[in-house]
CSV table of C-alpha atoms and ligand atoms in Angstrom, one decimal:
chain,number,residue,atom,x,y,z
A,1320,MET,CA,-21.8,-17.3,-1.1
A,1321,SER,CA,-21.4,-14.5,1.5
A,1322,ARG,CA,-21.4,-10.9,0.5
A,1323,LEU,CA,-18.1,-9.0,0.7
A,1324,PHE,CA,-18.4,-5.8,2.7
A,1325,VAL,CA,-15.3,-3.6,2.4
A,1326,TYR,CA,-14.2,-0.5,4.2
A,1327,SER,CA,-11.3,1.8,3.2
A,1328,ASN,CA,-10.7,5.5,3.5
A,1329,ARG,CA,-10.5,6.0,-0.3
A,1330,LEU,CA,-13.4,4.9,-2.6
A,1331,PRO,CA,-13.0,4.5,-6.3
A,1332,LEU,CA,-15.0,7.5,-7.5
A,1333,GLY,CA,-13.1,8.1,-10.7
A,1334,SER,CA,-11.8,11.5,-9.7
A,1335,ASN,CA,-8.2,11.3,-8.3
A,1336,PRO,CA,-5.8,8.7,-9.7
A,1337,SER,CA,-5.9,5.6,-7.6
A,1338,GLY,CA,-3.3,4.5,-5.2
A,1339,GLY,CA,-2.2,0.9,-4.7
A,1340,LEU,CA,-5.0,0.0,-2.4
A,1341,VAL,CA,-7.9,1.1,-4.6
A,1342,VAL,CA,-6.3,-0.4,-7.7
A,1343,ALA,CA,-6.0,-3.8,-6.0
A,1344,LEU,CA,-9.3,-3.8,-4.2
A,1345,GLY,CA,-11.1,-2.5,-7.3
A,1346,LYS,CA,-10.1,-5.7,-9.2
A,1347,THR,CA,-11.6,-7.8,-6.4
A,1348,MET,CA,-14.8,-5.8,-6.2
A,1349,ASP,CA,-15.3,-5.7,-10.0
A,1350,ARG,CA,-15.1,-9.4,-10.1
A,1351,GLN,CA,-17.1,-10.5,-7.1
A,1352,GLY,CA,-19.3,-7.5,-6.3
A,1353,GLY,CA,-20.4,-6.5,-2.8
A,1354,VAL,CA,-20.4,-3.3,-0.8
A,1355,TRP,CA,-17.6,-0.8,-0.5
A,1356,VAL,CA,-17.7,2.0,2.0
A,1357,GLY,CA,-15.2,4.9,2.2
A,1358,ALA,CA,-14.9,8.4,3.8
A,1359,LYS,CA,-15.0,11.7,2.0
A,1360,LEU,CA,-14.3,15.4,2.8
A,1361,ASP,CA,-17.5,17.4,2.3
A,1362,GLU,CA,-16.8,21.2,2.4
A,1363,THR,CA,-20.6,21.9,2.6
A,1364,LEU,CA,-21.0,20.3,6.0
A,1365,CYS,CA,-20.6,22.2,9.2
A,1366,ASP,CA,-20.8,19.5,11.8
A,1367,ASN,CA,-22.7,16.2,11.3
A,1368,GLN,CA,-21.5,13.5,8.9
A,1369,THR,CA,-23.9,11.9,6.4
A,1370,LEU,CA,-23.8,8.7,4.4
A,1371,HIS,CA,-24.2,8.9,0.6
A,1372,GLU,CA,-24.7,6.2,-2.0
A,1373,TYR,CA,-22.8,6.5,-5.3
A,1374,LYS,CA,-24.4,4.5,-8.1
A,1375,GLY,CA,-22.8,3.4,-11.3
A,1376,ALA,CA,-20.3,0.7,-10.4
A,1377,ALA,CA,-20.4,-3.1,-10.5
A,1378,PHE,CA,-20.7,-3.0,-6.7
A,1379,GLU,CA,-22.5,-0.9,-4.1
A,1380,ARG,CA,-20.6,2.2,-3.0
A,1381,HIS,CA,-21.3,4.4,0.0
A,1382,ALA,CA,-19.2,7.3,1.4
A,1383,LEU,CA,-19.4,8.8,4.8
A,1384,HIS,CA,-19.2,12.6,4.2
A,1385,LEU,CA,-17.3,14.4,6.9
A,1386,PRO,CA,-17.1,18.1,7.7
A,1387,PRO,CA,-13.7,19.7,7.0
A,1388,ARG,CA,-12.5,20.1,10.6
A,1389,GLU,CA,-13.3,16.5,11.5
A,1390,TYR,CA,-12.0,15.1,8.2
A,1391,ASN,CA,-8.7,17.1,8.5
A,1392,ASP,CA,-8.1,16.0,12.1
A,1393,TYR,CA,-8.8,12.4,11.3
A,1394,TYR,CA,-7.2,12.1,7.8
A,1395,LEU,CA,-4.5,14.7,7.4
A,1396,GLY,CA,-4.0,14.8,11.2
A,1397,TYR,CA,-4.0,11.5,13.0
A,1398,ALA,CA,-3.9,9.1,10.0
A,1399,ASN,CA,-1.3,10.9,7.9
A,1400,SER,CA,0.7,13.0,10.4
A,1401,VAL,CA,0.9,10.3,13.1
A,1402,LEU,CA,0.2,6.8,11.9
A,1403,TRP,CA,1.7,7.0,8.4
A,1404,PRO,CA,5.1,8.4,9.5
A,1405,LEU,CA,5.2,6.1,12.5
A,1406,PHE,CA,4.4,3.0,10.4
A,1407,HIS,CA,7.2,4.0,8.0
A,1408,GLY,CA,9.8,4.5,10.8
A,1409,ARG,CA,9.8,8.3,10.5
A,1410,THR,CA,9.1,9.3,14.1
A,1411,ASP,CA,11.0,12.5,13.3
A,1412,LEU,CA,8.0,13.6,11.2
A,1413,LEU,CA,5.4,12.9,13.8
A,1414,ASP,CA,3.1,15.9,14.2
A,1415,VAL,CA,1.0,15.2,17.2
A,1416,ALA,CA,-1.8,17.8,17.9
A,1417,ASP,CA,-4.6,17.9,20.4
A,1418,GLY,CA,-7.9,16.6,19.1
A,1419,GLN,CA,-6.6,14.4,16.3
A,1420,LEU,CA,-6.8,11.1,18.2
A,1421,ASP,CA,-10.3,12.0,19.3
A,1422,ALA,CA,-11.3,12.8,15.7
A,1423,TYR,CA,-9.8,9.5,14.5
A,1424,THR,CA,-11.6,7.4,17.1
A,1425,SER,CA,-14.9,9.3,16.7
A,1426,VAL,CA,-14.8,9.0,12.9
A,1427,ASN,CA,-14.3,5.2,13.3
A,1428,ARG,CA,-17.2,5.1,15.8
A,1429,LYS,CA,-19.4,7.2,13.4
A,1430,MET,CA,-18.5,5.0,10.5
A,1431,ALA,CA,-19.6,1.9,12.5
A,1432,GLU,CA,-22.9,3.6,13.5
A,1433,ALA,CA,-23.7,5.0,10.1
A,1434,THR,CA,-23.2,1.7,8.3
A,1435,ARG,CA,-24.5,-0.8,10.9
A,1436,HIS,CA,-27.9,-0.9,9.1
A,1437,LEU,CA,-26.3,-1.9,5.8
A,1438,LEU,CA,-24.7,-5.1,7.2
A,1439,LYS,CA,-26.4,-8.4,6.7
A,1440,PRO,CA,-25.9,-11.4,9.1
A,1441,ASP,CA,-23.8,-13.4,6.7
A,1442,ASP,CA,-21.6,-10.6,5.3
A,1443,VAL,CA,-17.9,-11.0,5.5
A,1444,ILE,CA,-16.3,-7.7,6.5
A,1445,TRP,CA,-12.9,-6.7,5.3
A,1446,ILE,CA,-11.4,-3.4,6.7
A,1447,HIS,CA,-8.4,-1.8,5.0
A,1448,ASP,CA,-5.5,0.2,6.2
A,1449,TYR,CA,-4.4,2.4,9.1
A,1450,HIS,CA,-7.3,4.9,8.8
A,1451,PHE,CA,-9.7,2.3,10.2
A,1452,ILE,CA,-7.8,0.2,12.7
A,1453,PRO,CA,-10.4,0.7,15.5
A,1454,LEU,CA,-13.4,0.0,13.3
A,1455,ALA,CA,-13.8,-3.7,14.1
A,1456,ALA,CA,-13.9,-2.9,17.9
A,1457,GLU,CA,-16.6,-0.2,17.2
A,1458,LEU,CA,-18.6,-2.7,15.1
A,1459,ARG,CA,-18.3,-5.4,17.9
A,1460,VAL,CA,-19.7,-2.8,20.4
A,1461,LEU,CA,-22.7,-2.6,18.2
A,1462,GLY,CA,-23.2,-6.3,18.3
A,1463,VAL,CA,-21.7,-7.3,15.0
A,1464,SER,CA,-20.5,-10.9,15.2
A,1465,ASN,CA,-19.7,-11.4,11.5
A,1466,PRO,CA,-16.2,-12.4,10.4
A,1467,ILE,CA,-14.1,-9.3,10.4
A,1468,GLY,CA,-10.7,-9.1,8.8
A,1469,PHE,CA,-8.2,-6.3,8.6
A,1470,PHE,CA,-5.4,-5.7,6.0
A,1471,LEU,CA,-2.6,-3.3,6.6
A,1472,HIS,CA,-1.1,-2.0,3.4
A,1473,THR,CA,1.8,-0.3,5.1
A,1474,PRO,CA,4.6,-2.0,7.0
A,1475,PHE,CA,3.9,-3.0,10.6
A,1476,PRO,CA,5.9,-0.7,12.9
A,1477,SER,CA,8.8,-1.9,15.0
A,1478,SER,CA,8.5,-1.9,18.8
A,1479,ALA,CA,10.8,1.1,19.0
A,1480,ASN,CA,8.3,3.1,16.9
A,1481,VAL,CA,5.2,1.8,18.7
A,1482,HIS,CA,6.7,3.2,21.9
A,1483,ALA,CA,6.2,6.6,20.4
A,1484,LEU,CA,2.4,6.2,20.4
A,1485,THR,CA,0.7,7.7,23.5
A,1486,HIS,CA,-2.1,5.2,23.3
A,1487,LYS,CA,-0.3,2.0,22.7
A,1488,ASP,CA,-2.7,-0.2,24.7
A,1489,ARG,CA,-5.5,0.8,22.4
A,1490,LEU,CA,-3.7,-0.7,19.5
A,1491,LEU,CA,-4.0,-4.1,21.2
A,1492,ASP,CA,-7.7,-3.6,21.9
A,1493,TRP,CA,-8.2,-2.6,18.3
A,1494,LEU,CA,-6.3,-5.4,16.7
A,1495,SER,CA,-7.7,-8.2,18.9
A,1496,ALA,CA,-11.3,-7.3,17.7
A,1497,TYR,CA,-10.4,-8.9,14.3
A,1498,ASP,CA,-10.7,-12.5,13.3
A,1499,LEU,CA,-7.6,-12.0,11.1
A,1500,VAL,CA,-5.0,-9.3,10.8
A,1501,GLY,CA,-3.4,-9.5,7.3
A,1502,LEU,CA,0.0,-8.1,6.7
A,1503,GLN,CA,2.1,-7.7,3.5
A,1504,THR,CA,5.2,-9.7,4.4
A,1505,GLN,CA,6.9,-12.1,6.8
A,1506,ARG,CA,8.9,-9.1,7.9
A,1507,ASP,CA,5.7,-7.4,9.1
A,1508,VAL,CA,4.5,-10.6,10.9
A,1509,SER,CA,7.8,-10.7,12.7
A,1510,ALA,CA,7.4,-7.0,13.7
A,1511,LEU,CA,3.9,-7.6,15.0
A,1512,ILE,CA,5.1,-10.6,17.1
A,1513,GLU,CA,8.0,-8.5,18.4
A,1514,VAL,CA,5.6,-5.7,19.4
A,1515,CYS,CA,3.2,-8.1,21.1
A,1516,ARG,CA,6.1,-9.6,23.1
A,1517,THR,CA,8.0,-6.5,24.1
A,1518,VAL,CA,5.3,-3.8,24.3
A,1519,PHE,CA,2.3,-5.9,25.5
A,1520,GLY,CA,4.2,-8.8,27.2
A,1521,GLY,CA,2.4,-11.3,24.9
A,1522,GLN,CA,3.3,-14.9,23.8
A,1523,MET,CA,2.6,-17.2,20.9
A,1524,LEU,CA,0.1,-20.0,21.5
A,1525,SER,CA,0.6,-23.4,19.8
A,1526,ASP,CA,-2.1,-22.7,17.2
A,1527,GLY,CA,-0.5,-19.5,16.1
A,1528,ARG,CA,-2.6,-17.0,18.0
A,1529,ILE,CA,-0.7,-14.3,19.9
A,1530,ARG,CA,-2.0,-13.9,23.4
A,1531,CYS,CA,-1.5,-10.5,25.1
A,1532,LYS,CA,-3.1,-9.5,28.4
A,1533,GLY,CA,-5.9,-12.0,27.9
A,1534,GLN,CA,-6.6,-10.9,24.3
A,1535,ASP,CA,-5.8,-12.8,21.1
A,1536,ILE,CA,-4.4,-11.5,17.8
A,1537,ARG,CA,-4.4,-13.7,14.7
A,1538,ALA,CA,-2.0,-12.5,12.1
A,1539,ALA,CA,-0.5,-13.8,8.9
A,1540,SER,CA,1.1,-12.4,5.7
A,1541,PHE,CA,-0.7,-12.2,2.4
A,1542,PRO,CA,1.5,-10.3,-0.1
A,1543,ILE,CA,-0.8,-8.2,-2.3
A,1544,GLY,CA,-0.6,-8.8,-6.0
A,1545,ILE,CA,-1.8,-7.3,-9.3
A,1546,ASP,CA,-4.0,-8.5,-12.2
A,1547,VAL,CA,-0.9,-9.7,-14.1
A,1548,GLU,CA,-2.5,-10.9,-17.4
A,1549,LYS,CA,-4.7,-7.8,-17.7
A,1550,PHE,CA,-1.7,-5.5,-17.0
A,1551,ARG,CA,0.4,-7.3,-19.6
A,1552,ALA,CA,-2.4,-7.0,-22.1
A,1553,ILE,CA,-2.7,-3.2,-21.5
A,1554,ALA,CA,1.1,-2.8,-21.8
A,1555,GLU,CA,1.2,-4.8,-25.0
A,1556,THR,CA,-1.5,-2.9,-26.8
A,1557,CYS,CA,-0.6,0.6,-25.5
A,1558,ASP,CA,0.8,2.8,-28.3
A,1559,THR,CA,3.4,5.2,-26.8
A,1560,SER,CA,4.2,6.8,-30.1
A,1561,GLY,CA,2.0,9.8,-29.3
A,1562,LEU,CA,4.0,10.5,-26.1
A,1563,ASN,CA,6.8,12.2,-27.9
A,1564,ILE,CA,9.6,10.0,-26.7
A,1565,ASP,CA,12.7,9.8,-28.9
A,1566,PRO,CA,12.7,6.2,-30.2
A,1567,GLN,CA,16.6,6.1,-29.8
A,1568,GLN,CA,16.4,7.3,-26.1
A,1569,LYS,CA,17.2,4.7,-23.5
A,1570,LEU,CA,14.7,5.0,-20.7
A,1571,MET,CA,14.7,4.2,-17.0
A,1572,ILE,CA,11.3,4.6,-15.4
A,1573,GLY,CA,10.1,5.5,-11.9
A,1574,VAL,CA,6.4,5.8,-10.9
A,1575,ASP,CA,5.6,6.8,-7.3
A,1576,ARG,CA,3.2,8.9,-5.3
A,1577,LEU,CA,5.3,11.9,-4.2
A,1578,ASP,CA,5.8,10.4,-0.7
A,1579,TYR,CA,8.8,10.6,1.6
A,1580,SER,CA,8.7,6.8,2.1
A,1581,LYS,CA,9.3,6.2,-1.6
A,1582,GLY,CA,13.0,7.3,-1.5
A,1583,LEU,CA,12.7,9.7,-4.5
A,1584,PRO,CA,15.7,12.0,-3.5
A,1585,HIS,CA,17.7,8.8,-2.9
A,1586,LYS,CA,16.8,7.6,-6.4
A,1587,PHE,CA,17.9,10.9,-7.9
A,1588,ARG,CA,21.1,10.9,-6.0
A,1589,GLY,CA,21.8,7.3,-7.1
A,1590,PHE,CA,21.3,8.3,-10.7
A,1591,GLN,CA,23.5,11.4,-10.1
A,1592,ARG,CA,26.3,9.0,-8.9
A,1593,TYR,CA,25.8,6.9,-12.0
A,1594,LEU,CA,26.2,9.9,-14.2
A,1595,GLN,CA,29.2,11.1,-12.3
A,1596,ARG,CA,30.9,7.8,-12.8
A,1597,HIS,CA,29.6,6.4,-16.1
A,1598,SER,CA,28.0,9.2,-18.2
A,1599,GLY,CA,30.6,8.7,-20.9
A,1600,GLU,CA,29.9,5.0,-21.4
A,1601,GLY,CA,27.5,3.5,-23.9
A,1602,ASP,CA,24.0,4.9,-24.6
A,1603,ARG,CA,22.8,8.0,-22.7
A,1604,LEU,CA,20.2,7.1,-20.2
A,1605,THR,CA,17.2,9.3,-19.1
A,1606,LEU,CA,15.3,8.8,-15.9
A,1607,LEU,CA,11.6,9.4,-16.5
A,1608,GLN,CA,10.1,10.0,-13.1
A,1609,ILE,CA,6.3,10.2,-12.7
A,1610,ALA,CA,5.6,11.5,-9.2
A,1611,SER,CA,1.9,12.0,-8.7
A,1612,PRO,CA,0.9,14.6,-6.1
A,1613,THR,CA,-0.4,13.3,-2.8
A,1614,ARG,CA,-1.4,14.8,0.6
A,1615,GLU,CA,0.0,18.2,-0.4
A,1616,SER,CA,-1.4,20.1,2.5
A,1617,VAL,CA,0.8,18.1,5.0
A,1618,GLU,CA,4.1,20.0,5.5
A,1619,ALA,CA,6.4,17.0,5.1
A,1620,TYR,CA,5.0,16.5,1.6
A,1621,GLN,CA,5.8,20.1,0.6
A,1622,ASP,CA,9.4,19.6,1.8
A,1623,ILE,CA,10.0,16.6,-0.3
A,1624,ARG,CA,8.6,18.3,-3.4
A,1625,LYS,CA,11.1,21.2,-2.9
A,1626,ASP,CA,13.9,18.7,-2.4
A,1627,LEU,CA,13.1,16.9,-5.7
A,1628,GLU,CA,12.8,20.1,-7.7
A,1629,GLN,CA,16.2,21.2,-6.5
A,1630,LEU,CA,17.8,17.9,-7.2
A,1631,THR,CA,16.3,17.7,-10.7
A,1632,GLY,CA,17.7,21.2,-11.4
A,1633,GLU,CA,21.1,20.2,-10.1
A,1634,VAL,CA,21.4,17.0,-12.1
A,1635,ASN,CA,20.0,18.4,-15.3
A,1636,GLY,CA,22.2,21.6,-14.9
A,1637,ALA,CA,25.3,19.4,-14.7
A,1638,TYR,CA,24.6,16.7,-17.3
A,1639,ALA,CA,22.0,17.9,-19.8
A,1640,GLU,CA,23.1,18.5,-23.4
A,1641,LEU,CA,21.3,19.7,-26.5
A,1642,GLY,CA,18.8,16.9,-27.2
A,1643,TYR,CA,19.4,15.1,-23.9
A,1644,ILE,CA,17.8,15.6,-20.5
A,1645,PRO,CA,19.0,13.2,-17.8
A,1646,ILE,CA,15.9,13.5,-15.5
A,1647,GLN,CA,12.4,14.1,-16.9
A,1648,TYR,CA,10.4,14.8,-13.8
A,1649,ILE,CA,6.6,14.9,-14.1
A,1650,HIS,CA,4.8,16.1,-11.1
A,1651,ARG,CA,1.3,15.1,-12.1
A,1652,ALA,CA,-0.8,12.0,-12.6
A,1653,VAL,CA,-0.5,10.2,-15.9
A,1654,PRO,CA,-3.2,7.9,-17.4
A,1655,ARG,CA,-2.9,4.2,-16.4
A,1656,ASP,CA,-2.6,2.9,-19.9
A,1657,ASP,CA,0.2,5.3,-20.7
A,1658,ILE,CA,2.0,4.1,-17.5
A,1659,ALA,CA,1.7,0.5,-18.7
A,1660,GLY,CA,3.1,1.4,-22.1
A,1661,LEU,CA,6.0,3.4,-20.6
A,1662,TYR,CA,7.0,0.5,-18.3
A,1663,ARG,CA,7.3,-1.7,-21.4
A,1664,ARG,CA,9.2,1.0,-23.3
A,1665,ALA,CA,11.8,1.4,-20.4
A,1666,SER,CA,14.9,-0.7,-20.2
A,1667,ILE,CA,15.1,-0.3,-16.4
A,1668,GLY,CA,12.4,0.0,-13.7
A,1669,LEU,CA,13.9,1.9,-10.7
A,1670,VAL,CA,12.1,1.4,-7.4
A,1671,THR,CA,13.9,2.8,-4.4
A,1672,PRO,CA,11.6,3.1,-1.3
A,1673,LEU,CA,13.2,3.5,2.1
A,1674,ILE,CA,10.4,1.3,3.4
A,1675,ASP,CA,7.2,0.2,1.7
A,1676,GLY,CA,4.5,-2.3,2.6
A,1677,MET,CA,4.7,-4.0,-0.8
A,1678,ASN,CA,5.1,-1.7,-3.9
A,1679,LEU,CA,2.9,-2.6,-6.7
A,1680,VAL,CA,4.9,-0.6,-9.2
A,1681,ALA,CA,7.7,-3.2,-9.0
A,1682,LYS,CA,5.1,-5.9,-10.0
A,1683,GLU,CA,3.5,-3.8,-12.7
A,1684,TYR,CA,6.9,-3.2,-14.3
A,1685,VAL,CA,7.6,-6.9,-14.5
A,1686,ALA,CA,4.1,-7.7,-15.8
A,1687,ALA,CA,4.4,-5.0,-18.6
A,1688,GLN,CA,7.7,-6.4,-20.0
A,1689,ASP,CA,8.1,-8.2,-23.4
A,1690,PRO,CA,9.2,-11.7,-22.2
A,1691,ASP,CA,11.5,-12.1,-25.2
A,1692,ASP,CA,13.3,-8.8,-24.6
A,1693,PRO,CA,12.5,-7.7,-21.0
A,1694,GLY,CA,13.9,-4.7,-19.1
A,1695,VAL,CA,15.6,-5.1,-15.7
A,1696,LEU,CA,14.0,-4.3,-12.3
A,1697,VAL,CA,16.2,-2.5,-9.8
A,1698,LEU,CA,14.5,-2.8,-6.5
A,1699,SER,CA,15.1,-1.6,-3.0
A,1700,GLU,CA,15.6,-4.3,-0.3
A,1701,ALA,CA,13.2,-2.3,1.9
A,1702,ALA,CA,10.2,-2.8,-0.4
A,1703,GLY,CA,7.9,-5.6,0.7
A,1704,ALA,CA,8.0,-6.8,-2.9
A,1705,ALA,CA,11.7,-7.7,-2.5
A,1706,GLU,CA,10.7,-10.8,-0.5
A,1707,GLN,CA,9.2,-12.2,-3.7
A,1708,LEU,CA,11.2,-10.5,-6.4
A,1709,LYS,CA,14.7,-11.0,-5.2
A,1710,CYS,CA,14.6,-14.0,-7.4
A,1711,GLY,CA,15.1,-11.8,-10.5
A,1712,ALA,CA,15.5,-8.1,-9.5
A,1713,LEU,CA,18.8,-6.3,-8.8
A,1714,ILE,CA,18.4,-5.6,-5.1
A,1715,ILE,CA,19.9,-2.3,-3.9
A,1716,ASN,CA,20.2,-0.3,-0.7
A,1717,PRO,CA,18.6,3.0,-1.4
A,1718,TYR,CA,20.6,4.9,1.2
A,1719,ASP,CA,23.8,4.1,-0.7
A,1720,PRO,CA,24.1,6.0,-4.0
A,1721,SER,CA,26.9,3.7,-5.1
A,1722,SER,CA,24.6,0.7,-4.7
A,1723,VAL,CA,21.9,2.3,-6.9
A,1724,ALA,CA,24.5,3.5,-9.5
A,1725,GLY,CA,26.2,0.1,-9.6
A,1726,ALA,CA,22.8,-1.7,-10.2
A,1727,ILE,CA,21.9,0.8,-13.0
A,1728,ARG,CA,25.2,0.0,-14.7
A,1729,GLU,CA,24.7,-3.7,-14.3
A,1730,ALA,CA,21.2,-3.4,-15.7
A,1731,ILE,CA,22.2,-1.4,-18.7
A,1732,ASN,CA,24.9,-4.0,-19.6
A,1733,MET,CA,23.0,-7.1,-18.8
A,1734,PRO,CA,23.0,-9.7,-21.6
A,1735,LEU,CA,19.6,-10.7,-23.1
A,1736,GLU,CA,19.8,-14.3,-21.9
A,1737,GLU,CA,20.2,-13.2,-18.2
A,1738,ARG,CA,17.4,-10.6,-18.6
A,1739,VAL,CA,15.0,-13.2,-20.0
A,1740,ALA,CA,15.9,-15.7,-17.2
A,1741,ARG,CA,15.5,-13.1,-14.4
A,1742,HIS,CA,12.2,-11.9,-15.9
A,1743,HIS,CA,10.9,-15.4,-16.2
A,1744,ARG,CA,11.4,-16.1,-12.5
A,1745,MET,CA,9.7,-12.9,-11.4
A,1746,TRP,CA,6.8,-13.4,-13.9
A,1747,ASN,CA,6.2,-16.9,-12.4
A,1748,GLU,CA,6.2,-15.4,-8.9
A,1749,ILE,CA,3.8,-12.5,-9.6
A,1750,SER,CA,1.4,-14.7,-11.6
A,1751,ARG,CA,1.3,-17.4,-9.0
A,1752,ARG,CA,0.3,-14.8,-6.3
A,1753,ASP,CA,-1.8,-12.3,-8.2
A,1754,VAL,CA,-4.5,-10.1,-6.8
A,1755,TYR,CA,-7.1,-12.8,-7.0
A,1756,TRP,CA,-4.9,-15.2,-5.1
A,1757,TRP,CA,-4.5,-12.5,-2.4
A,1758,THR,CA,-8.2,-12.0,-2.0
A,1759,GLU,CA,-9.0,-15.8,-2.0
A,1760,THR,CA,-6.3,-16.8,0.5
A,1761,PHE,CA,-7.1,-14.0,2.8
A,1762,LEU,CA,-10.9,-14.6,2.8
A,1763,GLU,CA,-10.4,-18.4,3.2
A,1764,GLN,CA,-8.2,-17.9,6.3
A,1765,LEU,CA,-10.7,-15.3,7.6
A,1766,HIS,CA,-13.6,-17.8,7.3
A,1767,ARG,CA,-11.5,-20.5,9.1
A,1768,ASN,CA,-10.6,-18.1,12.0
A,1769,ALA,CA,-14.1,-16.9,12.4
A,1770,ARG,CA,-15.4,-20.5,12.6
A,1771,ASP,CA,-12.8,-21.3,15.2
A,1772,ARG,CA,-13.8,-18.3,17.2
A,1773,ARG,CA,-17.5,-19.2,17.1
A,1774,ASP,CA,-16.6,-22.8,18.1
A,1775,ARG,CA,-14.6,-21.6,21.0
A,1776,GLU,CA,-17.3,-19.2,22.1
A,1777,ALA,CA,-19.9,-22.0,21.8
A,1778,SER,CA,-17.9,-24.4,23.9
A,1779,LEU,CA,-17.3,-21.7,26.5
A,1780,GLN,CA,-21.1,-21.1,26.7
A,1781,ASP,CA,-21.7,-24.9,27.1
A,1782,LEU,CA,-19.1,-25.0,29.9
A,1783,GLU,CA,-20.7,-22.0,31.7
A,1784,ARG,CA,-24.2,-23.6,31.3
A,1785,ALA,CA,-22.8,-26.9,32.7
A,1786,LEU,CA,-21.2,-25.2,35.6
A,1787,SER,CA,-24.3,-23.2,36.5
A,1788,SER,CA,-26.7,-26.1,36.3
B,2433,GDG,C1,0.0,1.4,-0.4
B,2433,GDG,C2,1.3,1.0,0.2
B,2433,GDG,C3,1.3,-1.1,-1.2
B,2433,GDG,C4,1.1,5.9,-9.3
B,2433,GDG,N1,1.2,7.1,-10.0
B,2433,GDG,C5,0.2,7.1,-10.9
B,2433,GDG,C6,-0.5,5.9,-10.8
B,2433,GDG,N2,0.1,5.2,-9.8
B,2433,GDG,C7,-0.3,3.8,-9.4
B,2433,GDG,C8,0.7,2.8,-9.7
B,2433,GDG,C9,0.4,1.7,-8.7
B,2433,GDG,C10,-0.1,2.6,-7.5
B,2433,GDG,O1,-0.5,3.8,-8.0
B,2433,GDG,C11,1.0,2.8,-6.5
B,2433,GDG,O2,1.4,1.6,-5.9
B,2433,GDG,P1,2.1,1.4,-4.5
B,2433,GDG,O3,2.3,0.0,-4.3
B,2433,GDG,O4,3.4,2.3,-4.6
B,2433,GDG,O5,1.1,2.0,-3.6
B,2433,GDG,P2,0.8,3.1,-2.4
B,2433,GDG,O6,-0.1,4.1,-3.1
B,2433,GDG,O7,1.9,3.6,-1.8
B,2433,GDG,O8,-0.1,2.2,-1.4
B,2433,GDG,C12,2.1,0.1,-0.8
B,2433,GDG,C13,-0.1,-0.6,-1.7
B,2433,GDG,O9,-0.7,0.2,-0.7
B,2433,GDG,C14,-1.0,-1.8,-2.0
B,2433,GDG,O10,-1.1,-2.6,-0.8
B,2433,GDG,O11,1.9,-1.8,-2.2
B,2433,GDG,O12,3.3,-0.4,-0.1
B,2433,GDG,O13,2.1,2.1,0.6
B,2433,GDG,O14,-0.7,0.9,-9.1
B,2433,GDG,O15,0.6,2.4,-11.0
B,2433,GDG,N3,-1.5,5.5,-11.6
B,2433,GDG,C15,-1.9,6.4,-12.5
B,2433,GDG,N4,-1.3,7.6,-12.7
B,2433,GDG,C16,-0.2,8.0,-11.9
B,2433,GDG,O16,0.3,9.1,-12.1
B,2433,GDG,N5,-3.0,6.1,-13.3
């Protein structure tokens, strides 16, 4: 079996809480081993980067240590102040500064150069997310002909947003260096085709390749999943009695990185609308919102934090009573086992992104439920997860507070029989396409595409030889 060689910006080093990418890939790497390379800020460096190995995991880990200036321009700058907002449709938040694109491309080149010697001829290379889009092209320059796949965890941007990039043509060069570009949903594949048609004048070939300016892009959707059984087992066994939650309190839970794409102010306004209209009806409901800190030195993230603090104060000021707090807002990371237990304890999972590649929280909430008495998932239509979970979730428009408020009310009043039926349909969907399905189907398709490429290259060489003889 070939060795899996993974690149992503973040490595699982056990320090910060993991985001969705590290959680999902960690499952794959724990199970099948291989090599995982990431990037890391190193305050002690002045200029040159260095590659370090981190022992102590079931797989090999290496991190490219980068000096502060370069890391900031590449990571906080180009990746998170240009590509992230652009891929999430927030061109108003673009913060383009000189030197960032150069740092981004040069970190990608240095990553290729620093790790070239670690690669073996039959390794299968899997590169993750927007931080490393140019990496395959850089590896190809160094003569790497291994299968190379890419998976974008965010949404693929619309053509209107791609127009805001000053270096659009490079995106085409970067993507066409891959044997397979994996996207989360059909919506993203359609967006990519649209960009290829309208921005690069491309067309679909009969075998599914997209040809643009003589270069081919091979893309398909592979909705990322979770380890469903494992997550259910953690939720079942987690004891939440030590978390000081009133056993009588009806809970609605939100778990998100504090990111503007996650629609947190919209969630709070939706709940505020619910309280305005229905606070006198039935049981009192508390929204427990865990909002783990992320990218706090980027200005847009400081703004969203202030907005949320203000909204929490406003809602609690208006609706709190002795012994009742409407919004319990926790701006720090919470241990994973506690999160699983809290999902199970909550009657509603409220997931309201304005746009999201997938959203694993929605799947985790479903996995954590007691199938005999499950809670209800309220899910934004803009989450990639809605493509799969519309079979059982209450689907809302996060921009419309009445849509959120109406779904909360429907969820609270939903009869047991309907909850069980909805949960059953979602459970089937997330267990059919779990995280292992995601890895296997992606890697199978990658192997097939790489074989086709090699066959095409070989017949081209045969043809050239025949013509020249
Ligand atoms: C990207 C895409 C896509 C959150 N807070 C804490 C914590 N978490 C865990 C959750 C979940 C993960 O982080 C977040 O999942 P998302 O799906 O929202 O992921 P993003 O970080 O936005 O990442 C996203 C994902 O990649 C995978 O492809 O779904 O669309 O944006 O697992 O449980 N975990 C702990 N403490 C916290 O406070 N332990």
